[in-house]
GROMACS .gro file of C-alpha atoms in nm:
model
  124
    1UNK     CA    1   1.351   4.539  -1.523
    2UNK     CA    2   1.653   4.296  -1.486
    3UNK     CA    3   1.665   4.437  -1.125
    4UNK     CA    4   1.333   4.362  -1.018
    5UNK     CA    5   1.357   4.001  -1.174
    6UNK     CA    6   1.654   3.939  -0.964
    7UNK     CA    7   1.432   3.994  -0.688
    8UNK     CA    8   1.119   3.824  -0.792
    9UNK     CA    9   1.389   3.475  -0.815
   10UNK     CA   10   1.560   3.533  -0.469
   11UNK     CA   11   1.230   3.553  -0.299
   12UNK     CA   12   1.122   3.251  -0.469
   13UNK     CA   13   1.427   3.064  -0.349
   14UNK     CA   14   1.392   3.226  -0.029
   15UNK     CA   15   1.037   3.049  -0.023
   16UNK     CA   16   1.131   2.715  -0.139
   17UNK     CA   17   1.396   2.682   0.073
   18UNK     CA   18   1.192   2.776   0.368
   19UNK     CA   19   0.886   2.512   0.261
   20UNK     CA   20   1.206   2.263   0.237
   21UNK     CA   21   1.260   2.345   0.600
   22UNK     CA   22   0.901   2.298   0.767
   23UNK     CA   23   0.836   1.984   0.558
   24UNK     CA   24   1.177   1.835   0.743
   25UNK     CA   25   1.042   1.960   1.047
   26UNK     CA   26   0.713   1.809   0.994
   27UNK     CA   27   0.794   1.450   0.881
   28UNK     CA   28   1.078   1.445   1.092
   29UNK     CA   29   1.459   1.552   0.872
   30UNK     CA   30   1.416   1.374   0.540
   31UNK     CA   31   1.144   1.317   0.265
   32UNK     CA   32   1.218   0.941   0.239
   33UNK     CA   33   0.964   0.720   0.413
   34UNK     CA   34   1.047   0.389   0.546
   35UNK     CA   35   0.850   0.100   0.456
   36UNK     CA   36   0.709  -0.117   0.711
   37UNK     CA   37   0.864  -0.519   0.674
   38UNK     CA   38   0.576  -0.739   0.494
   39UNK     CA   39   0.468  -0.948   0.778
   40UNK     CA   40   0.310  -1.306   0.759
   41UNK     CA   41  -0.008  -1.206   0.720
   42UNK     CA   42   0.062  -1.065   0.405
   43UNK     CA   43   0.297  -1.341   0.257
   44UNK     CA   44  -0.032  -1.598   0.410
   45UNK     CA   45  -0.282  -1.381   0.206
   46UNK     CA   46  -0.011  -1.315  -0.136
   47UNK     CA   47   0.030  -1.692  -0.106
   48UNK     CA   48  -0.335  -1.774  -0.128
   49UNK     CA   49  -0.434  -1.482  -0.373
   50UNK     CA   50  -0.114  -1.640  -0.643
   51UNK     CA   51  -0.314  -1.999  -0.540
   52UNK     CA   52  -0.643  -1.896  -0.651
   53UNK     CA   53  -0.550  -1.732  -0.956
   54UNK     CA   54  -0.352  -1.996  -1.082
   55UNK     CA   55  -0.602  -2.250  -1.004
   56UNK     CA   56  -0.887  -2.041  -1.217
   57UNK     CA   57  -0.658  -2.007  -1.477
   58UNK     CA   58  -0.641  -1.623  -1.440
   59UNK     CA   59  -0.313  -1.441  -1.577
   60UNK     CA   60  -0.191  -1.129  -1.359
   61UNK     CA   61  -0.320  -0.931  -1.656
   62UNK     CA   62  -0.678  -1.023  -1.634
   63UNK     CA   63  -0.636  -0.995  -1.228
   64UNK     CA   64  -0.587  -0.665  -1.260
   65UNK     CA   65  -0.804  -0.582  -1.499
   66UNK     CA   66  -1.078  -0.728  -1.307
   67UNK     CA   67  -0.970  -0.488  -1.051
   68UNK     CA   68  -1.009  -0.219  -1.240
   69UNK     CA   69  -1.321  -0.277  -1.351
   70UNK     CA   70  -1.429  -0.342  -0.979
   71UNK     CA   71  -1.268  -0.025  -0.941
   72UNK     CA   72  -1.000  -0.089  -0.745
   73UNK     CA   73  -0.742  -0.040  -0.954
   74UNK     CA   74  -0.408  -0.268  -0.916
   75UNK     CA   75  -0.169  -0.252  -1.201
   76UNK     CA   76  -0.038  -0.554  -1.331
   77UNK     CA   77   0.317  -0.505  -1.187
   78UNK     CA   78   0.112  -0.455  -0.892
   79UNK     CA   79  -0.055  -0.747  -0.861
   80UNK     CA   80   0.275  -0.970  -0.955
   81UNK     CA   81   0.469  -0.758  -0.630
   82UNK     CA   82   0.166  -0.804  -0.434
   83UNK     CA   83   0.196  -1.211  -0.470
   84UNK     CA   84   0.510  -1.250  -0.409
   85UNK     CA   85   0.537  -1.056  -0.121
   86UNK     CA   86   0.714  -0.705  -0.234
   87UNK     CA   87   0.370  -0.519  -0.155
   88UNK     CA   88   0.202  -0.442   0.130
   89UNK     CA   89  -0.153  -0.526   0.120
   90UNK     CA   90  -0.435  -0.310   0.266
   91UNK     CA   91  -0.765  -0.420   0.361
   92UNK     CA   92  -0.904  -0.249   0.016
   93UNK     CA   93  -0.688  -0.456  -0.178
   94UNK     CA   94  -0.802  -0.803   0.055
   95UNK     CA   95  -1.189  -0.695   0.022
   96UNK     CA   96  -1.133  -0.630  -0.377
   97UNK     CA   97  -0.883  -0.925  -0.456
   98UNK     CA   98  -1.171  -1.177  -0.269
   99UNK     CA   99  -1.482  -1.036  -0.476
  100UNK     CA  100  -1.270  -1.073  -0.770
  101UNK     CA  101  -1.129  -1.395  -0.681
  102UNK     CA  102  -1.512  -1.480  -0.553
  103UNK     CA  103  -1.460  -1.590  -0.181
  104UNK     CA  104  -1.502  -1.422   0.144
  105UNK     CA  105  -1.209  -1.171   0.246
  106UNK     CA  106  -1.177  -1.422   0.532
  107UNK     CA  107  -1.099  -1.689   0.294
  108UNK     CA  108  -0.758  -1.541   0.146
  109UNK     CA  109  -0.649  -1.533   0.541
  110UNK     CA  110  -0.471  -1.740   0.787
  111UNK     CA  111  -0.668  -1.925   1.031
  112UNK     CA  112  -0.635  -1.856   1.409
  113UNK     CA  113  -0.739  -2.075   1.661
  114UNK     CA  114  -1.059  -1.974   1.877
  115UNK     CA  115  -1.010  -1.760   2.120
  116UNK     CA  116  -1.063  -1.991   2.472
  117UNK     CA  117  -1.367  -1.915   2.695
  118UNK     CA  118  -1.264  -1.789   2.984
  119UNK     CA  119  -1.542  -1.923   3.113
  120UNK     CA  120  -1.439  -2.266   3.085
  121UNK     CA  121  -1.161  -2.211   3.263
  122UNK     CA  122  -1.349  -2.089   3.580
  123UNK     CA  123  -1.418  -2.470   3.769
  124UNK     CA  124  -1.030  -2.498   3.736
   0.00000   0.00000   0.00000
């Protein structure tokens, strides 16, 4: 019996080593990920989320649990990393955080000048 259990754990370790292997292969040598740098975007929109709240009076707390009961689910931690910039921010979290925050998604983010006509350009 001993004999046959020592073979049951080698092929086990044979198999974990070998799903170790492809999953390098696949994502490219190690399991970390990188993190893409928070771009301005996302500090414009954490700065105007952290101005909204603290202008209704809202605590991080209630944020989130507003959230959740939208059911979009940011923890409170969450919400505190996402204002101040340590947290990306999807466009889930921008449509969720401006029904919560009751403005327009478009509200919590930077302004852009118009695009120019290129039509107006054509008696040039």
């Amino acid at each position: 019996m001993s004999r046959f259990c020592n073979m049951r754990q080698s092929a086990r370790r044979r198999l974990h080593a070998l799903m170790r292997s492809s999953h390098r292969a696949w994502y490219g040598g190690s399991m970390a990920t990188t993190r893409r740098p928070i771009g301005p975007t996302t500090r414009h929109v954490a700065a105007s989320v952290r101005q909204l709240r603290s202008e209704f009076g809202m605590s991080t707390t209630t944020l989130a649990g507003r959230l959740e009961a939208l059911g979009h689910p940011i923890s409170q931690s969450g919400v505190t990393r996402l204002e101040t910039g340590q947290r990306q921010i999807t466009v889930d979290d921008l449509t969720a955080l401006a029904a919560v925050l009751g403005v327009v998604p478009s509200a919590l983010l930077p302004r852009t000048p118009a695009p120019e006509d290129p039509a107006a350009n054509e008696g040039d």
